[in-house]
Coordinates of C-alpha atoms and ligand atoms in Angstrom, one line a residue:
M16 CA -6.3 -52.7 -5.9
K17 CA -3.9 -51.3 -8.5
Y18 CA -6.8 -50.2 -10.7
T19 CA -8.7 -48.6 -7.8
F20 CA -5.6 -46.5 -7.0
L21 CA -5.2 -45.5 -10.7
I22 CA -8.9 -44.4 -10.9
A23 CA -8.6 -42.5 -7.7
L24 CA -5.5 -40.7 -9.0
I25 CA -7.3 -39.8 -12.3
L26 CA -10.3 -38.5 -10.3
V27 CA -8.1 -36.4 -8.0
S28 CA -6.0 -34.9 -10.7
G29 CA -9.2 -34.2 -12.8
S30 CA -10.8 -32.4 -9.9
L31 CA -7.6 -30.5 -9.2
R32 CA -7.6 -29.3 -12.8
A33 CA -11.3 -28.4 -12.6
Q34 CA -10.5 -26.4 -9.4
Q35 CA -7.7 -24.6 -11.1
Q36 CA -10.0 -23.6 -13.9
T37 CA -12.8 -22.4 -11.7
P38 CA -12.9 -18.6 -12.0
V39 CA -12.0 -16.6 -8.9
T40 CA -15.1 -14.6 -7.8
P41 CA -15.4 -11.5 -5.6
E42 CA -17.3 -13.8 -3.2
M43 CA -14.2 -16.0 -2.9
V44 CA -12.0 -13.1 -2.0
K45 CA -14.6 -11.8 0.5
Q46 CA -14.5 -15.2 2.2
E47 CA -10.7 -14.9 2.6
F48 CA -11.2 -11.4 4.1
L49 CA -13.7 -12.9 6.6
H50 CA -11.3 -15.6 7.4
C51 CA -8.7 -12.9 8.4
W52 CA -11.3 -10.7 10.2
N53 CA -12.6 -13.7 12.2
A54 CA -9.1 -14.6 13.2
Y55 CA -8.5 -11.0 14.3
K56 CA -11.7 -11.1 16.4
K57 CA -10.8 -14.4 18.0
Y58 CA -7.1 -13.9 18.8
A59 CA -6.4 -10.2 18.7
W60 CA -9.5 -8.2 19.4
G61 CA -8.7 -4.7 20.4
H62 CA -5.1 -5.0 19.4
D63 CA -3.2 -3.8 16.3
D64 CA -2.6 -7.0 14.4
V65 CA -3.2 -10.7 14.6
K66 CA -0.2 -13.0 14.7
P67 CA -1.4 -15.8 12.3
L68 CA 0.9 -18.7 13.3
T69 CA 0.9 -18.4 17.1
K70 CA -2.7 -17.1 17.1
S71 CA -1.9 -14.2 19.3
Y72 CA -1.5 -10.5 18.8
R73 CA 1.0 -7.8 18.1
D74 CA 0.8 -4.1 19.1
W75 CA 3.1 -1.5 17.6
H76 CA 3.3 0.6 20.7
K77 CA 2.5 0.3 24.4
H78 CA -1.2 1.1 23.6
S79 CA -3.0 -0.4 20.7
L80 CA -4.1 2.1 17.9
L81 CA -6.4 -0.5 16.4
M82 CA -4.4 -0.7 13.1
T83 CA -6.4 -3.6 11.7
P84 CA -9.9 -2.4 12.4
V85 CA -9.2 1.1 11.1
D86 CA -7.2 -0.1 8.1
A87 CA -9.8 -2.7 7.2
F88 CA -13.0 -0.7 7.7
D89 CA -13.5 0.6 4.2
T90 CA -12.7 -2.8 2.7
M91 CA -15.7 -4.1 4.7
V92 CA -17.9 -1.3 3.4
L93 CA -16.8 -2.0 -0.2
M94 CA -17.4 -5.7 0.2
G95 CA -20.8 -5.1 1.7
L96 CA -19.9 -6.7 5.0
K97 CA -22.5 -4.8 7.2
D98 CA -22.2 -6.7 10.4
E99 CA -18.4 -6.6 10.4
S100 CA -18.2 -2.9 9.6
K101 CA -20.7 -2.3 12.4
E102 CA -18.6 -4.2 15.0
A103 CA -15.4 -2.5 13.7
K104 CA -17.0 0.9 14.0
E105 CA -18.2 0.3 17.5
L106 CA -14.7 -0.8 18.6
I107 CA -13.0 2.2 17.0
L108 CA -15.5 4.8 18.4
D109 CA -15.5 3.2 21.8
S110 CA -11.8 2.7 22.4
L111 CA -9.5 4.5 19.9
S112 CA -7.7 7.3 21.6
F113 CA -4.6 9.3 20.5
D114 CA -4.1 11.0 23.8
R115 CA -1.2 8.6 24.5
D116 CA 2.3 9.3 25.8
M117 CA 4.0 7.4 23.0
E118 CA 6.1 8.0 19.9
V119 CA 4.7 7.1 16.5
Q120 CA 6.1 7.1 13.0
S121 CA 4.2 9.9 11.3
F122 CA 4.2 8.3 7.8
E123 CA 2.7 4.9 8.9
I124 CA 0.1 6.6 11.2
T125 CA -0.9 9.0 8.4
I126 CA -1.4 6.5 5.6
R127 CA -3.1 3.8 7.7
L128 CA -5.0 5.7 10.5
L129 CA -5.6 9.2 9.2
G130 CA -6.4 7.8 5.7
G131 CA -8.6 5.1 7.2
L132 CA -10.5 7.4 9.5
L133 CA -11.1 9.9 6.6
S134 CA -12.5 7.3 4.3
A135 CA -14.5 5.8 7.1
Y136 CA -16.0 9.2 7.6
Q137 CA -16.8 9.7 4.0
F138 CA -18.4 6.3 3.6
D139 CA -20.2 6.2 6.9
G140 CA -21.0 9.8 7.6
D141 CA -20.5 9.6 11.4
K142 CA -18.8 12.8 12.5
R143 CA -17.0 11.0 15.3
F144 CA -14.6 9.5 12.6
L145 CA -13.8 13.0 11.5
A146 CA -13.3 14.2 15.1
L147 CA -10.8 11.4 15.6
A148 CA -9.0 12.3 12.4
D149 CA -8.8 15.9 13.4
D150 CA -7.4 15.0 16.8
L151 CA -4.8 12.8 15.2
G152 CA -3.9 15.4 12.6
K153 CA -3.4 18.0 15.3
R154 CA -1.0 15.7 17.2
L155 CA 1.0 14.8 14.0
L156 CA 1.4 18.3 12.7
P157 CA 4.4 19.3 14.9
V158 CA 6.6 17.1 12.7
Y159 CA 6.7 20.0 10.2
N160 CA 8.3 22.4 12.7
T161 CA 11.8 22.2 11.1
P162 CA 14.0 24.9 9.5
T163 CA 13.3 23.4 6.1
G164 CA 9.6 22.6 6.6
M165 CA 10.3 19.0 5.8
P166 CA 9.0 16.7 8.6
Y167 CA 10.8 14.7 11.3
R168 CA 10.0 11.0 11.2
F169 CA 8.7 10.4 14.7
V170 CA 6.5 12.4 17.1
N171 CA 5.1 11.8 20.6
L172 CA 1.3 12.0 20.4
Q173 CA 1.0 13.6 23.8
T174 CA 4.1 15.7 24.2
G175 CA 4.8 16.6 20.6
K176 CA 8.5 15.6 21.1
L177 CA 10.2 15.0 17.8
R178 CA 12.9 12.6 16.7
D179 CA 14.9 11.6 13.7
S180 CA 15.9 14.4 11.3
L181 CA 17.2 11.9 8.7
N182 CA 14.2 11.3 6.5
N183 CA 13.3 10.0 3.1
P184 CA 11.2 11.3 0.2
A185 CA 8.4 8.8 0.8
E186 CA 7.9 9.8 4.4
I187 CA 8.3 13.5 3.6
G188 CA 6.1 13.6 0.6
T189 CA 3.3 11.2 1.5
A190 CA 0.8 13.2 3.5
L191 CA -1.0 15.7 1.3
I192 CA -3.9 13.3 0.3
E193 CA -4.7 12.7 4.0
F194 CA -3.9 16.1 5.5
G195 CA -5.3 18.0 2.4
T196 CA -8.6 16.1 2.7
L197 CA -8.6 16.8 6.5
S198 CA -8.1 20.5 5.6
K199 CA -11.0 20.5 3.1
L200 CA -13.3 18.7 5.6
T201 CA -12.5 20.8 8.6
G202 CA -11.7 24.2 6.9
K203 CA -8.3 24.3 8.6
Q204 CA -5.8 25.6 6.0
E205 CA -2.6 24.6 7.8
Y206 CA -3.4 20.9 7.3
Y207 CA -3.1 21.6 3.6
D208 CA -0.2 24.1 3.6
K209 CA 2.3 22.2 5.8
P210 CA 2.5 18.9 3.9
K211 CA 2.3 20.7 0.6
N212 CA 5.2 22.9 1.5
A213 CA 7.2 19.8 2.6
M214 CA 6.7 18.3 -0.9
V215 CA 7.7 21.6 -2.6
Q216 CA 10.8 21.8 -0.4
L217 CA 11.8 18.3 -1.3
F218 CA 11.2 18.9 -5.0
N219 CA 13.2 22.1 -4.8
R220 CA 16.2 20.0 -3.6
R221 CA 16.1 17.8 -6.7
S222 CA 19.4 17.5 -8.6
K223 CA 20.2 19.3 -11.8
I224 CA 18.9 16.3 -13.8
G225 CA 15.6 16.3 -11.9
L226 CA 16.0 13.4 -9.5
V227 CA 15.8 13.1 -5.7
G228 CA 18.0 10.9 -3.5
S229 CA 16.9 8.5 -0.8
T230 CA 17.9 10.2 2.5
I231 CA 17.9 13.9 3.4
N232 CA 18.5 15.8 6.6
V233 CA 15.3 17.8 7.3
V234 CA 17.2 20.3 9.5
T235 CA 20.0 21.2 7.1
G236 CA 18.4 20.2 3.9
E237 CA 21.5 18.2 2.8
W238 CA 21.2 14.9 1.1
T239 CA 22.9 12.1 3.0
D240 CA 22.2 9.3 0.5
T241 CA 22.0 10.3 -3.2
T242 CA 20.8 7.0 -4.6
S243 CA 17.7 7.5 -6.8
Y244 CA 15.1 4.8 -7.6
I245 CA 11.3 4.2 -7.5
G246 CA 11.1 1.7 -4.6
G247 CA 10.6 1.9 -0.8
G248 CA 11.8 5.1 0.7
I249 CA 10.9 7.2 -2.4
D250 CA 7.9 5.4 -3.9
S251 CA 4.8 7.1 -2.6
Y252 CA 6.4 10.6 -3.1
Y253 CA 5.9 10.1 -6.8
E254 CA 2.5 8.7 -6.3
Y255 CA 1.3 11.7 -4.2
L256 CA 2.6 14.2 -6.7
L257 CA 0.3 12.7 -9.3
K258 CA -2.6 11.9 -7.0
S259 CA -2.7 15.2 -5.3
W260 CA -3.2 16.8 -8.7
R261 CA -6.0 14.4 -9.4
L262 CA -7.7 14.9 -6.0
F263 CA -7.2 18.6 -5.4
G264 CA -6.5 19.9 -8.9
D265 CA -3.4 21.6 -7.5
P266 CA -1.4 22.7 -10.5
D267 CA 1.9 22.8 -8.6
C268 CA 1.6 19.1 -7.9
K269 CA 1.0 18.5 -11.6
A270 CA 4.1 20.5 -12.6
M271 CA 6.2 18.7 -10.0
W272 CA 4.9 15.3 -11.3
D273 CA 5.6 16.2 -15.0
S274 CA 9.1 17.2 -14.3
T275 CA 9.8 14.3 -12.0
I276 CA 8.4 11.5 -14.2
A277 CA 10.4 12.8 -17.2
A278 CA 13.6 12.5 -15.2
V279 CA 12.7 9.1 -13.8
N280 CA 11.9 7.7 -17.2
T281 CA 15.1 9.2 -18.7
Y282 CA 17.5 7.9 -16.0
V283 CA 15.9 5.3 -13.7
A284 CA 14.0 3.3 -16.3
D285 CA 16.0 0.4 -17.7
D286 CA 14.8 -1.2 -20.9
R287 CA 16.6 -4.6 -21.2
G288 CA 16.0 -7.1 -23.9
G289 CA 12.4 -5.9 -24.4
R290 CA 11.6 -5.9 -20.7
L291 CA 11.1 -2.7 -18.8
W292 CA 12.5 -2.3 -15.2
Y293 CA 13.5 0.6 -13.0
G294 CA 16.8 0.2 -11.1
E295 CA 19.1 2.5 -9.1
V296 CA 21.1 5.5 -10.3
G297 CA 23.0 8.4 -8.8
M298 CA 20.7 11.4 -8.4
N299 CA 23.4 13.8 -9.7
S300 CA 25.0 11.8 -12.4
G301 CA 22.1 9.6 -13.6
V302 CA 24.7 6.8 -13.8
R303 CA 23.4 3.3 -13.0
T304 CA 24.5 2.0 -9.7
G305 CA 22.2 -1.1 -9.3
T306 CA 19.7 -3.4 -11.0
E307 CA 17.5 -4.3 -8.1
F308 CA 13.7 -4.3 -8.4
G309 CA 11.1 -5.7 -6.0
S310 CA 7.6 -6.0 -4.7
L311 CA 7.4 -2.4 -3.5
E312 CA 8.4 -1.1 -7.0
A313 CA 5.4 -3.0 -8.4
F314 CA 3.2 0.0 -7.4
F315 CA 4.6 1.9 -10.4
P316 CA 2.5 0.4 -13.2
A317 CA -0.6 1.7 -11.4
V318 CA 0.8 5.2 -11.2
L319 CA 2.0 5.1 -14.8
A320 CA -1.5 3.9 -15.9
L321 CA -3.2 6.7 -13.9
S322 CA -0.9 9.2 -15.6
G323 CA -2.0 7.9 -19.0
D324 CA 1.3 6.2 -19.8
M325 CA -0.3 2.8 -20.7
D326 CA 2.6 1.6 -22.7
R327 CA 5.2 1.7 -19.9
A328 CA 2.5 0.6 -17.4
Q329 CA 1.7 -2.6 -19.3
K330 CA 5.3 -3.4 -20.0
L331 CA 6.3 -2.9 -16.4
E332 CA 3.4 -5.0 -15.0
A333 CA 4.5 -7.8 -17.4
S334 CA 8.0 -7.6 -15.8
C335 CA 6.5 -7.7 -12.3
F336 CA 4.5 -10.7 -13.2
T337 CA 7.6 -12.5 -14.4
M338 CA 9.1 -11.7 -11.0
W339 CA 6.0 -13.2 -9.3
N340 CA 6.2 -16.3 -11.4
L341 CA 9.9 -17.0 -10.7
Y342 CA 8.8 -18.9 -7.5
G343 CA 5.1 -18.8 -7.8
I344 CA 4.9 -15.8 -5.4
E345 CA 7.0 -12.7 -5.5
P346 CA 10.2 -12.1 -3.5
E347 CA 10.8 -8.8 -1.8
E348 CA 13.6 -8.0 -4.3
I349 CA 15.4 -9.5 -7.3
N350 CA 18.4 -8.5 -9.4
Y351 CA 16.7 -8.1 -12.8
Q352 CA 20.1 -8.4 -14.7
T353 CA 20.7 -11.9 -13.4
M354 CA 17.1 -12.7 -12.5
T355 CA 18.2 -13.9 -9.1
V356 CA 16.5 -13.3 -5.7
T357 CA 18.3 -10.8 -3.5
D358 CA 15.7 -10.6 -0.7
S359 CA 13.6 -13.7 -0.4
V360 CA 10.8 -12.7 1.9
Y361 CA 7.2 -12.1 0.9
V362 CA 5.4 -9.9 3.4
L363 CA 1.9 -10.1 1.9
R364 CA 2.3 -6.9 -0.1
P365 CA -0.4 -5.6 -2.4
E366 CA 1.4 -3.5 -5.0
I367 CA 1.5 -5.9 -8.0
I368 CA -2.2 -6.6 -7.4
E369 CA -3.0 -2.9 -7.2
S370 CA -1.3 -2.4 -10.5
A371 CA -3.2 -5.2 -12.2
F372 CA -6.4 -3.6 -10.9
Y373 CA -5.5 -0.2 -12.4
L374 CA -4.5 -1.9 -15.7
K375 CA -7.7 -3.9 -15.8
H376 CA -9.7 -0.8 -15.2
F377 CA -8.1 1.2 -18.0
T378 CA -7.6 -1.6 -20.6
H379 CA -10.4 -4.0 -19.9
E380 CA -8.1 -6.8 -20.9
K381 CA -8.7 -10.3 -19.6
E382 CA -5.0 -10.8 -19.0
Y383 CA -5.2 -8.8 -15.8
T384 CA -8.1 -10.7 -14.3
Q385 CA -6.2 -13.9 -15.1
M386 CA -3.2 -12.4 -13.2
G387 CA -5.6 -11.9 -10.3
E388 CA -6.6 -15.6 -10.4
T389 CA -2.9 -16.5 -10.1
F390 CA -2.4 -14.1 -7.2
Y391 CA -5.4 -15.5 -5.4
R392 CA -4.5 -19.1 -5.9
N393 CA -0.8 -18.7 -4.8
L394 CA -1.8 -16.6 -1.8
V395 CA -4.2 -19.2 -0.6
R396 CA -1.8 -22.0 -1.3
Y397 CA 1.3 -20.6 0.3
C398 CA 0.2 -18.1 2.9
R399 CA -3.2 -19.1 4.3
V400 CA -3.2 -20.6 7.8
D401 CA -5.8 -21.1 10.5
G402 CA -5.0 -17.8 12.1
G403 CA -5.2 -15.7 8.9
Y404 CA -2.5 -15.2 6.4
A405 CA 1.2 -15.6 7.2
R406 CA 4.2 -13.8 5.6
L407 CA 6.8 -16.0 3.9
K408 CA 10.3 -16.0 5.3
N409 CA 11.5 -17.4 2.0
V410 CA 9.6 -17.7 -1.3
V411 CA 11.9 -20.5 -2.4
T412 CA 11.4 -22.8 0.7
R413 CA 7.9 -21.3 1.4
E414 CA 8.7 -21.2 5.1
Q415 CA 6.2 -18.9 6.9
S416 CA 6.6 -16.3 9.5
D417 CA 4.2 -15.0 12.2
R418 CA 3.0 -11.7 11.0
Q419 CA 0.0 -10.3 9.1
D420 CA 0.2 -6.5 8.6
S421 CA -3.0 -4.5 8.5
F422 CA -2.3 -3.6 4.9
F423 CA -3.2 -7.2 3.9
L424 CA -6.8 -6.3 4.7
A425 CA -6.7 -2.7 3.7
E426 CA -4.9 -3.2 0.4
T427 CA -4.1 -6.7 -0.7
L428 CA -7.5 -8.2 -0.3
K429 CA -9.3 -5.0 -1.4
Y430 CA -7.4 -4.7 -4.7
L431 CA -7.8 -8.4 -5.3
Y432 CA -11.5 -8.1 -4.7
L433 CA -11.8 -5.1 -7.1
L434 CA -9.6 -6.9 -9.6
V435 CA -11.9 -9.9 -10.0
S436 CA -15.1 -7.8 -9.8
Q437 CA -17.0 -6.4 -12.7
D438 CA -15.5 -3.3 -14.3
N439 CA -18.4 -1.0 -13.3
A440 CA -18.6 -2.4 -9.7
F441 CA -16.8 0.7 -8.4
D442 CA -16.9 4.4 -9.0
F443 CA -13.2 4.7 -9.9
E444 CA -13.5 8.1 -11.6
H445 CA -14.6 9.9 -8.4
L446 CA -12.2 8.2 -6.0
T447 CA -8.5 8.6 -5.3
F448 CA -6.8 5.8 -3.3
N449 CA -4.2 6.9 -0.8
T450 CA -1.1 4.8 -0.7
E451 CA -2.8 2.4 1.8
A452 CA -5.8 1.9 -0.5
H453 CA -8.1 4.2 1.4
P454 CA -10.5 5.7 -1.2
I455 CA -11.0 9.4 -0.8
R456 CA -13.9 11.2 -2.6
R457 CA -13.7 14.9 -3.5
T458 CA -16.7 16.2 -1.7
W459 CA -15.6 19.8 -1.4
Ligands
LIG519 C1 1.7 -0.1 2.6 O1 1.7 0.3 3.9 C2 1.7 1.1 1.7 O2 1.3 0.7 0.4 C3 3.0 1.8 1.5 O3 3.0 2.8 0.6 C4 4.1 0.8 1.2 N1 4.1 -0.3 2.0 C5 2.9 -1.0 2.4 C6 2.5 -2.2 1.5 O4 3.5 -2.9 1.0

């Protein structure tokens, strides 16, 4: 009896080890995507998101805007999931309407839906995707009607009523990839000019040392929070300066990026004991006010790599991976001075995986595929449930919560799939990903 137990134990631990060493394949990631899509179909069809624990659904507004199908469509195309992309396409074209009397957050709708519809159009060729994008663009455009040209945060899709003049750089400066593409595809110049002007207006309000703060009043143009950093609330402003140059070849964007990144690397970067981090500083003084860094900041190695700064990109991704490994899955935020967790949730974010994908693309180093294997295994282990993938309320206790954002299918699984795929599986050079991982091709 004793021996049988011992042998069983040896066999189980042997097979566990073998399992751990099995390479993670693109097919394995595809199966996880299908697991989520099938849960959406079963429990949330026609709604925005599936709720993975209660196996129900969540809508952002009083009418669904099909967040998950629109956000996930191009991932299906990239994964070669023909049946699934066909059913998502039918659902979108049959039932998505923006003629709704409801207020939406312009930033979220732009990156997820406008970006998703434009890449769907470019991949699929069906003009109805472009017509939907054009209709949405027209309804969002009133946000730019402010004295400064920087947008309000919320707009009613039917009435054009605006709300919330206190905005942040990310929500002000994250629209040119989507609206600029819409402009090129429809020939309507104002789609390019308004978001570009908003970026320029924001850049023009940088401090003497070249930094932006975190909250600005778009009516008066006054900063109401002068903390500068790279994380949520500013993050994709930096990303879009660089990527708009890459996608449109707009020299103003390149000049704004060059000056901004120099200031960020001078003041916000924090090299401590051989590790690179980016914390918080005052935008006017450059004096350090905080040493917090988190899962949103983990997008920065990708941007640094795309700009050609491989040294900082690799160093920063190594720091991000240390953060991930503190508890086997990354917390929302840590204090990198004390290496303690300051916000313990994990909301299925993609950024660290996105950065590993960019680094693997540029360096071809195995280290990044190996990181991908760790990400895959920990995600499956801690977040996978019958109804899809659940957020973690706490990365230390691993307690789950009932939400799966559409970016898990649009970004997290897409970047993971690309990370474990062959280097040449994807035409990286001719595509620019928006901040929600929707790949846009320069066809104009
Ligand atoms: C996504 O919606 C986008 O990547 C955005 O830029 C930041 N937050 C989420 C993912 O974490």
